[in-house]
XYZ file of C-alpha atoms in Angstrom:
764
model
C -73.366 38.044 24.934
C -71.932 41.488 25.156
C -69.972 43.114 22.348
C -66.938 43.094 24.575
C -67.063 39.288 24.874
C -67.528 38.927 21.109
C -64.483 41.100 20.411
C -62.563 39.120 23.022
C -63.602 35.784 21.466
C -62.737 36.989 17.949
C -59.391 38.318 19.166
C -58.713 35.047 20.941
C -59.619 33.097 17.770
C -57.344 35.250 15.597
C -54.524 35.091 18.154
C -54.858 31.318 18.538
C -54.947 30.881 14.744
C -51.807 32.991 14.282
C -50.015 31.244 17.137
C -50.962 27.747 15.916
C -49.940 28.551 12.315
C -46.642 30.064 13.425
C -45.854 27.233 15.822
C -46.838 24.592 13.270
C -44.617 26.114 10.583
C -41.761 26.605 13.075
C -42.057 22.993 14.231
C -41.871 21.725 10.630
C -38.789 23.730 9.622
C -36.945 23.116 12.908
C -37.532 19.367 12.667
C -36.463 19.343 9.042
C -33.242 21.266 9.749
C -32.328 19.136 12.757
C -33.150 15.943 10.849
C -30.890 16.958 7.938
C -28.072 17.867 10.334
C -28.395 14.572 12.224
C -28.335 12.617 8.958
C -25.226 14.548 7.873
C -23.532 13.617 11.168
C -24.595 9.984 10.766
C -23.102 10.105 7.261
C -19.732 11.211 8.642
C -19.813 8.386 11.186
C -20.771 5.908 8.428
C -17.839 7.009 6.249
C -15.486 6.800 9.224
C -16.674 3.285 10.106
C -16.584 2.179 6.442
C -12.971 3.403 6.065
C -12.028 1.427 9.189
C -13.810 -1.743 7.992
C -12.394 -1.520 4.443
C -8.884 -0.989 5.834
C -9.287 -4.074 8.066
C -10.532 -6.122 5.093
C -7.509 -5.046 2.988
C -5.181 -5.971 5.875
C -6.865 -9.386 6.317
C -6.439 -10.146 2.603
C -2.812 -9.035 2.636
C -2.061 -11.294 5.638
C -3.876 -14.232 4.009
C -1.861 -13.788 0.797
C 1.297 -13.574 2.914
C 0.506 -16.925 4.561
C 0.104 -18.623 1.168
C 3.292 -17.062 -0.176
C 5.210 -18.777 2.652
C 4.269 -22.237 1.252
C 7.019 -24.132 -0.629
C 5.066 -25.066 -3.755
C 7.375 -27.963 -4.582
C 6.947 -29.652 -1.195
C 3.277 -30.132 -0.198
C 4.225 -32.403 2.701
C 5.385 -29.330 4.649
C 2.237 -27.313 4.034
C 0.393 -28.331 7.209
C 3.404 -27.507 9.391
C 3.810 -24.113 7.745
C 0.092 -23.405 8.102
C 0.421 -24.238 11.816
C 3.349 -21.858 12.187
C 1.610 -19.003 10.349
C -1.727 -19.419 12.169
C -0.058 -19.656 15.571
C 1.997 -16.509 14.921
C -1.037 -14.611 13.659
C -3.389 -12.791 15.989
C -6.097 -12.930 13.318
C -6.555 -16.463 11.961
C -8.177 -19.395 13.811
C -7.487 -22.117 11.281
C -6.249 -22.690 7.743
C -7.191 -25.332 5.194
C -6.064 -26.019 1.615
C -8.451 -28.139 -0.418
C -9.277 -29.325 -3.912
C -12.721 -30.283 -5.247
C -12.305 -33.771 -3.762
C -10.020 -33.653 -0.754
C -8.353 -31.604 1.944
C -4.681 -31.239 1.001
C -3.393 -29.551 4.156
C -4.962 -28.099 7.279
C -4.290 -26.693 10.695
C -6.666 -25.762 13.510
C -10.294 -26.405 14.248
C -12.850 -26.084 12.838
C -11.721 -27.582 9.523
C -13.273 -26.330 6.291
C -15.290 -29.060 4.461
C -14.257 -29.977 0.910
C -17.753 -28.963 -0.193
C -16.776 -25.338 0.374
C -14.849 -25.589 -2.903
C -18.165 -24.859 -4.660
C -18.796 -21.790 -2.488
C -19.214 -18.773 -4.869
C -16.665 -16.897 -2.749
C -14.157 -19.719 -3.226
C -14.676 -19.578 -6.978
C -14.121 -15.812 -6.909
C -10.607 -16.510 -5.580
C -9.598 -17.606 -9.096
C -10.136 -14.017 -10.313
C -9.009 -12.009 -7.271
C -5.856 -12.157 -5.100
C -7.976 -12.828 -1.999
C -11.725 -12.989 -1.222
C -13.508 -12.476 2.113
C -16.771 -14.425 2.448
C -19.830 -13.574 4.460
C -20.208 -15.358 7.808
C -20.342 -19.164 7.699
C -21.351 -21.707 10.325
C -18.796 -24.513 10.253
C -19.549 -28.138 11.125
C -18.357 -27.460 14.665
C -20.994 -24.776 15.088
C -18.387 -21.998 14.996
C -19.405 -18.835 13.090
C -16.493 -17.443 11.062
C -15.512 -15.387 8.058
C -13.471 -17.279 5.475
C -10.603 -15.734 3.519
C -10.196 -17.630 0.238
C -6.873 -17.514 -1.663
C -6.021 -19.423 -4.839
C -2.886 -21.475 -4.136
C -2.072 -23.171 -7.451
C -3.389 -25.832 -9.868
C -6.995 -25.426 -8.724
C -6.142 -25.626 -5.006
C -7.862 -23.106 -2.751
C -6.842 -22.009 0.740
C -9.429 -20.964 3.327
C -8.315 -19.138 6.463
C -10.942 -18.590 9.138
C -11.445 -15.350 11.065
C -13.754 -15.119 14.113
C -17.326 -14.296 13.083
C -17.522 -11.567 15.734
C -14.473 -9.727 14.345
C -16.401 -6.833 12.794
C -18.991 -6.838 15.594
C -16.157 -6.053 18.028
C -14.628 -3.483 15.650
C -17.949 -1.603 15.393
C -19.107 -1.826 19.023
C -17.053 1.244 19.824
C -19.299 3.327 17.543
C -22.417 4.409 19.449
C -25.108 6.968 18.721
C -26.801 8.424 21.791
C -28.192 5.593 23.989
C -29.376 2.722 21.784
C -28.168 3.804 18.314
C -25.514 1.648 16.680
C -23.426 0.908 13.599
C -23.965 -2.477 11.975
C -22.962 -4.424 8.852
C -25.027 -6.691 6.608
C -23.982 -8.747 3.606
C -25.599 -8.649 0.168
C -28.496 -10.866 1.310
C -29.247 -8.716 4.347
C -27.637 -11.046 6.922
C -26.011 -9.345 9.922
C -22.203 -9.794 9.851
C -21.443 -7.108 12.439
C -23.723 -5.808 15.229
C -23.395 -4.689 18.850
C -25.843 -7.489 19.701
C -23.557 -10.496 19.134
C -26.525 -12.873 18.902
C -27.612 -11.227 15.647
C -24.293 -12.394 14.120
C -23.984 -15.777 15.851
C -27.607 -16.737 14.986
C -27.148 -15.381 11.429
C -30.082 -13.020 11.887
C -31.403 -11.140 8.826
C -32.552 -7.525 8.644
C -35.842 -8.680 7.196
C -36.530 -10.655 10.384
C -36.041 -7.413 12.311
C -38.274 -5.438 9.934
C -41.306 -7.725 10.556
C -43.970 -5.724 8.654
C -44.155 -5.485 4.851
C -43.533 -1.736 4.665
C -40.216 -1.909 6.518
C -39.110 -5.027 4.600
C -39.624 -2.975 1.436
C -37.636 -0.110 2.990
C -34.729 -2.417 3.916
C -34.654 -3.915 0.411
C -34.650 -0.434 -1.068
C -31.730 0.900 0.972
C -29.680 -2.295 0.399
C -30.218 -1.880 -3.355
C -29.480 1.866 -3.181
C -26.234 1.257 -1.284
C -24.965 -1.035 -4.051
C -26.215 1.205 -6.875
C -25.362 4.690 -5.575
C -22.810 3.846 -2.871
C -24.685 5.587 -0.043
C -28.023 7.042 1.045
C -30.306 7.807 3.984
C -33.732 6.704 5.076
C -36.310 6.704 7.856
C -37.634 3.466 9.356
C -40.273 2.705 11.950
C -39.315 -0.374 13.973
C -41.285 -1.480 17.044
C -43.427 1.651 16.629
C -40.373 3.881 17.074
C -38.955 6.104 14.342
C -35.309 5.682 13.420
C -32.986 7.593 11.119
C -30.605 5.440 9.090
C -27.584 6.422 6.977
C -26.178 3.568 4.884
C -23.114 3.143 2.669
C -21.650 0.374 0.545
C -18.532 -1.316 2.022
C -16.065 -0.792 -0.810
C -13.649 -3.471 0.414
C -16.406 -6.137 0.543
C -16.632 -8.998 -1.952
C -20.284 -9.814 -1.215
C -22.010 -6.460 -1.705
C -21.873 -5.622 2.003
C -23.579 -2.544 3.421
C -22.787 -0.555 6.575
C -25.595 1.335 8.301
C -25.697 3.867 11.162
C -29.035 3.814 12.980
C -30.248 6.353 15.566
C -33.535 6.488 17.528
C -35.050 9.934 16.944
C -36.579 9.986 20.423
C -33.044 9.982 21.923
C -31.735 12.961 19.972
C -32.537 16.632 19.554
C -35.750 15.878 17.649
C -37.291 14.447 20.857
C -37.016 17.815 22.499
C -38.715 19.732 19.682
C -42.296 18.644 20.524
C -41.770 19.404 24.211
C -40.512 22.806 23.246
C -43.528 23.420 21.018
C -45.948 22.715 23.906
C -44.037 25.065 26.201
C -43.910 27.605 23.393
C -47.691 27.428 22.893
C -48.499 28.238 26.525
C -45.803 30.884 26.752
C -47.111 32.600 23.579
C -50.634 32.715 25.016
C -49.359 34.517 28.118
C -46.075 36.180 27.197
C -45.497 36.637 23.446
C -42.106 38.360 23.456
C -40.754 36.308 26.325
C -41.801 33.171 24.437
C -39.687 34.225 21.429
C -36.671 34.581 23.691
C -37.268 31.099 25.161
C -37.576 29.558 21.705
C -34.355 31.116 20.460
C -32.522 29.881 23.587
C -33.927 26.401 23.197
C -33.024 26.109 19.521
C -29.547 27.524 20.157
C -28.829 24.882 22.817
C -29.913 22.100 20.471
C -27.779 23.286 17.586
C -24.775 23.809 19.857
C -25.012 20.145 20.866
C -25.181 19.098 17.209
C -22.214 21.280 16.229
C -20.085 19.818 19.030
C -20.909 16.303 17.781
C -20.176 17.353 14.203
C -16.771 18.820 15.116
C -15.826 15.691 17.095
C -16.800 13.439 14.191
C -14.939 15.669 11.723
C -11.762 15.318 13.803
C -12.166 11.532 13.918
C -12.766 11.507 10.168
C -9.546 13.464 9.576
C -7.589 11.018 11.764
C -8.999 8.066 9.790
C -8.268 9.810 6.483
C -4.648 10.477 7.475
C -4.212 6.847 8.577
C -5.671 5.619 5.278
C -3.393 7.939 3.262
C -0.347 6.780 5.260
C -1.235 3.155 4.522
C -1.767 3.860 0.808
C 1.488 5.832 0.487
C 3.436 3.113 2.336
C 2.059 0.360 0.057
C 2.794 2.428 -3.054
C 6.344 3.097 -1.818
C 6.894 -0.584 -0.992
C 5.696 -1.644 -4.440
C 8.045 0.827 -6.099
C 11.036 0.052 -3.867
C 10.714 -3.734 -4.241
C 9.970 -3.738 -7.959
C 12.959 -1.518 -8.790
C 15.657 -4.037 -7.691
C 13.465 -6.910 -8.943
C 13.422 -5.234 -12.341
C 17.240 -5.280 -12.408
C 17.498 -8.856 -11.066
C 14.975 -10.407 -13.457
C 15.822 -8.193 -16.419
C 19.598 -8.618 -16.339
C 19.212 -12.345 -15.663
C 16.908 -12.636 -18.699
C 19.352 -10.749 -20.909
C 22.282 -12.925 -19.763
C 20.380 -16.096 -20.643
C 20.540 -15.156 -24.328
C 24.304 -15.788 -24.279
C 25.335 -12.752 -26.332
C 27.756 -11.396 -23.699
C 31.452 -12.063 -23.262
C 32.924 -12.999 -19.885
C 33.607 -9.376 -18.851
C 30.052 -8.204 -19.638
C 28.563 -11.225 -17.893
C 30.666 -10.476 -14.805
C 29.423 -6.861 -14.780
C 25.817 -8.017 -15.089
C 26.290 -10.500 -12.257
C 27.569 -7.635 -10.072
C 24.469 -5.641 -10.948
C 22.175 -8.557 -10.076
C 24.055 -9.094 -6.812
C 23.814 -5.416 -5.848
C 20.094 -5.299 -6.606
C 19.606 -8.473 -4.565
C 21.318 -6.903 -1.550
C 19.069 -3.845 -1.832
C 15.963 -6.058 -2.031
C 17.174 -8.127 0.927
C 17.584 -4.951 2.980
C 14.028 -3.833 2.159
C 12.567 -7.227 3.104
C 14.605 -7.348 6.333
C 13.341 -3.882 7.295
C 9.714 -4.923 6.750
C 10.176 -8.148 8.726
C 11.973 -6.326 11.558
C 9.292 -3.655 11.957
C 6.628 -6.387 11.897
C 8.418 -8.281 14.688
C 8.848 -5.108 16.720
C 5.195 -4.076 16.432
C 4.055 -7.607 17.258
C 6.247 -7.598 20.396
C 8.518 -10.433 19.190
C 11.802 -8.480 19.224
C 14.181 -10.171 21.657
C 17.623 -9.120 22.826
C 19.899 -12.194 22.926
C 23.116 -11.463 24.787
C 26.386 -13.226 24.069
C 30.126 -12.619 24.119
C 31.545 -10.922 21.026
C 34.701 -9.201 19.828
C 34.336 -5.482 19.216
C 36.913 -5.300 16.340
C 35.095 -8.102 14.500
C 31.727 -6.388 14.970
C 33.032 -3.105 13.542
C 34.687 -4.876 10.614
C 31.512 -6.787 9.707
C 29.250 -3.715 9.922
C 31.639 -1.714 7.725
C 32.220 -4.455 5.146
C 28.551 -5.123 4.465
C 27.945 -1.428 3.656
C 31.003 -0.554 1.565
C 29.236 -1.530 -1.673
C 26.813 1.357 -1.138
C 29.557 3.890 -1.889
C 29.720 2.695 -5.489
C 31.331 5.334 -7.716
C 30.541 8.258 -5.407
C 33.497 10.519 -4.428
C 33.164 9.771 -0.712
C 35.947 9.469 1.881
C 35.014 6.892 4.510
C 36.845 6.874 7.862
C 36.536 4.620 10.916
C 37.805 5.795 14.323
C 37.766 3.417 17.323
C 38.664 4.411 20.924
C 41.765 2.279 21.807
C 40.797 2.137 25.500
C 37.583 0.240 24.875
C 37.488 -3.435 25.981
C 38.245 -5.872 23.209
C 35.397 -8.194 24.238
C 31.893 -7.263 25.369
C 28.649 -9.018 26.334
C 25.530 -7.992 24.434
C 23.411 -8.678 21.346
C 26.039 -8.564 18.591
C 23.503 -9.074 15.774
C 21.337 -6.114 16.826
C 24.325 -3.805 17.298
C 25.593 -4.743 13.820
C 22.137 -3.959 12.479
C 22.142 -0.547 14.194
C 25.563 0.278 12.715
C 24.503 -1.008 9.307
C 21.293 1.029 9.191
C 23.056 4.244 10.207
C 25.878 3.697 7.689
C 23.392 2.754 4.975
C 21.527 6.047 5.448
C 24.776 8.023 5.457
C 25.962 6.512 2.166
C 22.527 6.783 0.522
C 22.043 10.469 1.334
C 25.650 11.563 0.710
C 26.622 12.185 -2.910
C 30.153 13.412 -2.151
C 32.290 14.410 0.790
C 32.968 12.376 3.926
C 31.321 9.716 6.079
C 32.839 8.937 9.469
C 32.073 6.081 11.878
C 33.279 6.658 15.441
C 33.169 4.019 18.193
C 33.795 5.428 21.697
C 32.544 4.836 25.214
C 32.816 5.322 28.948
C 33.318 2.622 31.583
C 31.303 2.535 34.833
C 32.297 -0.470 36.983
C 31.359 -3.517 34.865
C 29.277 -1.572 32.317
C 30.553 0.019 29.109
C 28.352 2.810 27.729
C 29.155 2.244 24.064
C 28.636 5.284 21.804
C 28.302 4.720 18.055
C 28.407 7.918 15.993
C 27.906 8.207 12.227
C 28.605 11.620 10.727
C 28.115 12.544 7.072
C 28.256 15.580 4.772
C 25.085 14.573 2.929
C 21.684 16.126 2.292
C 20.822 16.839 5.917
C 17.336 17.022 7.410
C 14.940 19.955 7.612
C 14.099 21.104 11.126
C 10.371 20.468 10.625
C 11.133 16.873 9.556
C 13.179 15.959 12.640
C 10.072 15.212 14.726
C 8.878 12.518 12.283
C 12.340 11.128 11.527
C 11.854 7.980 13.643
C 8.231 7.298 12.613
C 7.440 4.010 10.892
C 5.918 3.983 7.383
C 7.150 7.456 6.483
C 10.104 9.074 4.774
C 11.046 12.718 5.251
C 11.365 15.104 2.278
C 10.058 12.424 -0.100
C 10.058 14.687 -3.156
C 13.771 15.506 -2.896
C 14.706 11.929 -1.874
C 12.551 10.074 -4.388
C 15.606 8.803 -6.225
C 17.000 7.144 -3.083
C 15.895 3.570 -2.439
C 14.593 2.477 0.950
C 11.500 1.712 2.998
C 11.678 4.559 5.489
C 11.719 1.981 8.303
C 15.445 1.881 9.104
C 15.609 4.663 11.685
C 12.365 3.521 13.318
C 13.907 0.052 13.716
C 17.124 1.525 15.131
C 15.255 3.602 17.715
C 13.149 0.648 18.910
C 16.212 -1.630 19.165
C 18.182 1.003 21.088
C 15.282 1.548 23.500
C 14.915 -2.230 23.939
C 18.581 -2.386 25.009
C 18.130 0.494 27.480
C 19.962 3.093 25.404
C 19.123 6.278 23.562
C 19.567 7.811 20.106
C 20.268 11.426 19.227
C 20.411 13.293 15.890
C 21.845 16.655 14.892
C 21.454 17.917 11.355
C 21.777 21.038 9.200
C 19.795 20.866 5.971
C 22.153 20.823 2.997
C 25.279 20.279 5.135
C 24.949 16.858 6.719
C 23.817 14.885 9.757
C 25.251 13.237 12.857
C 23.526 10.253 14.487
C 24.696 9.086 17.934
C 23.581 5.892 19.664
C 24.502 5.139 23.290
C 23.829 1.635 24.655
C 25.020 -0.213 27.782
C 27.176 -3.336 27.307
C 28.859 -5.576 29.873
C 32.635 -6.010 30.048
C 34.272 -9.371 29.418
C 37.833 -9.189 30.730
C 40.031 -6.095 30.866
C 41.989 -6.425 27.604
C 41.783 -3.171 25.628
C 41.153 -3.070 21.899
C 44.442 -1.239 21.330
C 45.463 1.616 19.053
C 43.807 0.830 15.728
C 44.123 4.451 14.676
C 42.019 6.039 11.999
C 41.421 3.799 9.012
C 40.338 5.024 5.621
C 38.234 2.319 4.020
C 38.669 1.552 0.353
C 35.430 1.223 -1.486
C 34.986 -1.862 -3.663
C 34.557 -1.583 -7.396
C 31.060 -2.835 -8.086
C 28.774 -2.648 -11.043
C 25.006 -2.808 -10.822
C 22.479 -5.167 -13.065
C 20.457 -7.274 -16.647
C 18.751 -10.180 -20.326
C 16.427 -13.499 -21.591
C 16.663 -16.275 -24.104
C 16.129 -15.682 -27.782
C 12.617 -14.790 -28.872
C 10.934 -14.361 -32.251
C 10.550 -10.648 -32.953
C 9.499 -8.566 -35.946
C 12.370 -6.153 -36.743
C 11.448 -2.464 -36.785
C 14.689 -0.766 -37.932
C 12.705 2.139 -39.394
C 11.485 3.179 -35.918
C 13.053 5.561 -33.361
C 12.279 5.246 -29.632
C 12.880 7.582 -26.659
C 13.510 6.015 -23.207
C 12.977 8.204 -20.102
C 14.168 6.909 -16.699
C 16.294 8.395 -13.915
C 18.019 5.024 -13.185
C 20.784 4.110 -15.648
C 20.403 0.374 -14.973
C 16.769 0.583 -16.086
C 17.809 2.346 -19.312
C 20.444 -0.353 -19.996
C 17.851 -3.067 -19.392
C 15.292 -1.488 -21.725
C 17.952 -1.101 -24.431
C 18.843 -4.778 -24.091
C 15.196 -5.862 -24.398
C 14.596 -3.601 -27.425
C 17.908 -4.490 -29.148
C 16.511 -7.395 -31.268
C 14.068 -4.997 -32.960
C 16.917 -3.020 -34.504
C 15.347 0.340 -33.644
C 17.232 3.580 -33.041
C 17.054 4.143 -29.283
C 17.662 7.467 -27.514
C 17.635 7.815 -23.739
C 17.324 10.688 -21.226
C 17.282 10.628 -17.418
C 14.604 13.202 -16.579
C 11.100 14.302 -17.521
C 12.338 17.811 -18.340
C 14.857 16.465 -20.877
C 12.083 14.484 -22.594
C 9.842 17.578 -22.780
C 12.705 19.610 -24.313
C 13.328 16.975 -27.023
C 9.657 16.867 -28.012
C 9.374 20.685 -27.972
C 12.520 21.181 -30.128
C 11.651 18.259 -32.462
C 15.092 17.963 -33.979
C 14.181 14.293 -34.447
C 10.775 12.588 -34.534
C 10.075 9.587 -32.332
C 7.632 6.761 -32.979
C 7.032 6.206 -29.240
C 8.178 7.297 -25.772
C 8.663 4.898 -22.842
C 8.230 7.110 -19.734
C 9.047 6.240 -16.104
C 6.587 7.536 -13.466
C 8.539 8.394 -10.299
C 11.514 10.633 -11.121
C 13.058 13.480 -9.128
C 12.133 16.985 -10.230
C 9.582 16.576 -13.006
C 7.923 13.154 -12.805
C 6.383 11.202 -15.676
C 2.812 12.438 -15.169
C 3.896 16.093 -15.250
C 6.055 15.536 -18.338
C 3.169 13.909 -20.239
C 0.795 16.704 -19.178
C 3.145 19.322 -20.639
C 3.682 17.328 -23.855
C -0.042 16.808 -24.401
C -1.400 20.202 -23.339
C 1.338 22.858 -23.466
C 3.087 21.990 -26.750
C 0.822 23.200 -29.563
C 1.727 20.502 -32.032
C -0.235 17.519 -33.430
C 2.927 15.428 -33.115
C 3.110 16.077 -29.364
C -0.591 15.369 -28.884
C -0.565 12.044 -30.773
C 2.864 10.439 -30.213
C 2.365 7.126 -28.342
C 3.593 7.376 -24.732
C 3.908 4.163 -22.705
C 4.208 4.177 -18.898
C 7.159 1.990 -17.848
C 7.135 2.014 -14.050
C 7.698 -0.013 -10.875
C 4.641 1.642 -9.298
C 2.194 -1.266 -9.757
C -0.519 -0.490 -7.199
C -4.032 -1.577 -8.262
C -5.802 1.263 -10.120
C -2.628 2.896 -11.499
C -3.231 1.631 -15.041
C -6.535 3.530 -15.186
C -4.778 6.587 -13.743
C -2.044 6.516 -16.429
C -4.502 5.995 -19.302
C -6.590 8.915 -18.021
C -3.525 11.197 -18.028
C -2.333 10.946 -21.607
C -0.568 7.529 -21.739
C -1.519 4.956 -24.409
C -0.282 1.857 -22.552
C 1.080 0.713 -19.197
C 3.969 -1.694 -18.515
C 5.182 -2.624 -15.035
C 8.698 -3.496 -13.920
C 10.060 -6.169 -14.019
C 9.393 -5.853 -17.738
C 7.335 -8.640 -19.310
C 8.990 -9.217 -22.709
C 5.780 -10.568 -24.257
C 3.720 -7.556 -23.158
C 6.463 -5.254 -24.440
C 6.342 -7.041 -27.803
C 2.551 -6.643 -27.963
C 2.789 -2.911 -27.204
C 5.387 -2.434 -29.954
C 3.210 -4.304 -32.453
C 0.149 -2.232 -31.540
C 1.719 1.239 -31.280
C 5.014 1.264 -33.235
C 4.876 -1.259 -36.038
C 4.103 0.311 -39.460
C 3.580 -2.320 -42.171
C 4.015 0.166 -45.034
C 7.369 1.378 -43.681
C 8.244 -2.260 -42.981
C 7.632 -3.258 -46.623
C 9.593 -0.229 -47.863
C 12.545 -1.113 -45.630
C 12.467 -4.781 -46.711
C 12.465 -3.682 -50.342
C 15.568 -1.539 -49.761
C 17.293 -4.155 -47.561
C 16.718 -7.653 -48.979
C 17.544 -10.430 -46.491
C 20.901 -12.097 -46.786
C 20.848 -15.853 -47.422
C 21.086 -17.832 -44.192
C 23.435 -20.784 -44.141
C 23.007 -23.353 -41.449
C 25.938 -23.571 -39.092
C 27.784 -26.854 -39.320
C 27.341 -29.053 -36.302
C 30.215 -28.748 -33.821
C 32.604 -31.631 -33.421
C 31.030 -34.354 -31.354
C 34.029 -34.492 -29.056
C 33.086 -31.025 -27.741
C 29.766 -32.346 -26.478
C 30.371 -35.726 -24.918
C 26.995 -35.789 -23.162
C 25.011 -39.054 -23.507
C 21.661 -38.537 -25.251
C 22.410 -34.987 -26.511
C 21.203 -34.519 -30.120
C 23.363 -31.649 -31.305
C 21.750 -31.115 -34.723
C 18.214 -30.930 -33.307
C 19.391 -28.557 -30.568
C 20.956 -26.224 -33.145
C 17.665 -26.185 -35.077
C 15.830 -25.032 -31.938
C 18.307 -22.102 -31.687
C 17.897 -21.155 -35.342
C 21.347 -22.459 -36.150
C 22.993 -19.981 -33.769
C 25.965 -21.978 -32.529
C 27.116 -19.232 -30.088
C 23.806 -19.245 -28.234
C 23.714 -23.045 -28.188
C 27.214 -23.290 -26.712
C 26.463 -20.772 -23.985
């Protein structure tokens, strides 16, 4: 062999070695990078799918609880009929059953849940949780369903069935390449959601799919990891094909459910890497530089594809996140808005039951309870109306009505909202309008009421004007209802979301104003249903004008006449609060600070704390509370702080007290959250932000007493006070004359003993 051939062979060997080493290393790092990127993308899809599933689970539980809350607990004979009504009106439930350990109490729909399901671990969990969603179950009829368990009362459990393929259908829209999919398994590994419906209907298990021991071990590991760490990723080899799997725990699940995103590597960018390496090898042997250019082009195309997928998934993730935040904010707002009037209703009623008020004070408290009840009724009506509208059940029922009567009713029901505000209210009606019209009187009243309600709520002083006008075209009257106010007005950027459901504009500035944020959305949908239109003009800080135009049919030709402009007088109303006598430990040595922006809430808290004999100060803002603590002209034993207040809220006030006032007193004074914001998880949030305790509205007197004993009571100061103020001898009140209480069977002396001899309380 010539020297030339030897050099050639050595050169070839060196070149081949360099090329193989370079290609091998390149292949490893490219595959690793692409694999990590794919797993990151699968993780985004998994989080997106998990958010969707958890949101659906929360909605299912809320609807199940709603069904049970419709039951009249004192009349079990009506339960089956009510279950039928609720199931038939629901697009979710197939059947509903209420059962005890021994019998079925009420049921509607097939299949019926056996009594034996009472021992189901998920059913037992319902005694600790508001609602529990089971894994899939095969009922006696052969139907595969999920069961929603809700504790009814006295050991009775309700089970509402949901189709077993519910989550399979929710997840079938998520696909990865050609055969990749998103699926759900419960804590035991059973499929409860899969694009292959048979996996769910036959109650297939992941371990049956795994087949060999190594993959069974891998499945067990990632199921355990999902529950322990919340999420993870893994590689599996099923049917001799490699798959990449990203898995995450389903946080809304009650059975340790796991959601997994699985993708076949041969269908993605990794499948093209080996082909590229072969091409690269031959190209390097012939054209080194040209090969480098081909490789860079190949890799660039692959990563461009991945980036496009990543961006698409990121956009979907943002949409899901925004939807989840909107749901959370709406639920938090609803809890706050409903608990605020409930706090006044229950609290003032409790305080009145003690009987320490004269007739005038009782009348004022009744006005407060009545006003709070009207506010609560409005909130509930708004929620029910928007539910009907979104479910497609809103109907327009036409009938003959008198226009003057309609205007009078709409105005009267809203006059109480003026309260003590310095507002001039004027009503102007076009005298040429027909006196009688044909249309849906109830819906038109509701439109007027919602517009007037907003005007009064967002106007602190000035003028509100209701104008009724219209134009006549043959037999049709185009009725125009205009409400103009000099209130807060609306920012230009908020106008586009003004008619959106589940949202309120400028929530920080309007936090003090009650409402669901659904009123204008309801108005718009009603107006559109009647073939009309709504228009709004507003200048922020100066006021707003809402105009609604709807077609109505004429009934006769009699005109309404010259009613002129009428200035409406606002009624004199008070607003809300007390409970029967309770045994309390007096704490006259203590001084308490109450912080709440609603005066009725301050009055209620004073009434509840009155029996303790403490000195009670009150302020209406977080800033005022911070100033008192910073100046320390007086020392307080505790602060009861509301959460949601305009300007500086409770959390901000506590942060400043704890961290910006350099004083041991400010850092250690007990601060108790007293709030209507009772969403699950808020107690942990308050305790982590400087509060020592957490009380929800309506106030539970027994929990309040426990907090005072734990955080305010000082036995040494108590003994010192008792030594300086010895108790006065108590003389039993003489029994009232029997002729005052001519009630057969009434034992007056024993009754007085139960009231501690307090004749005034007994009489009331």
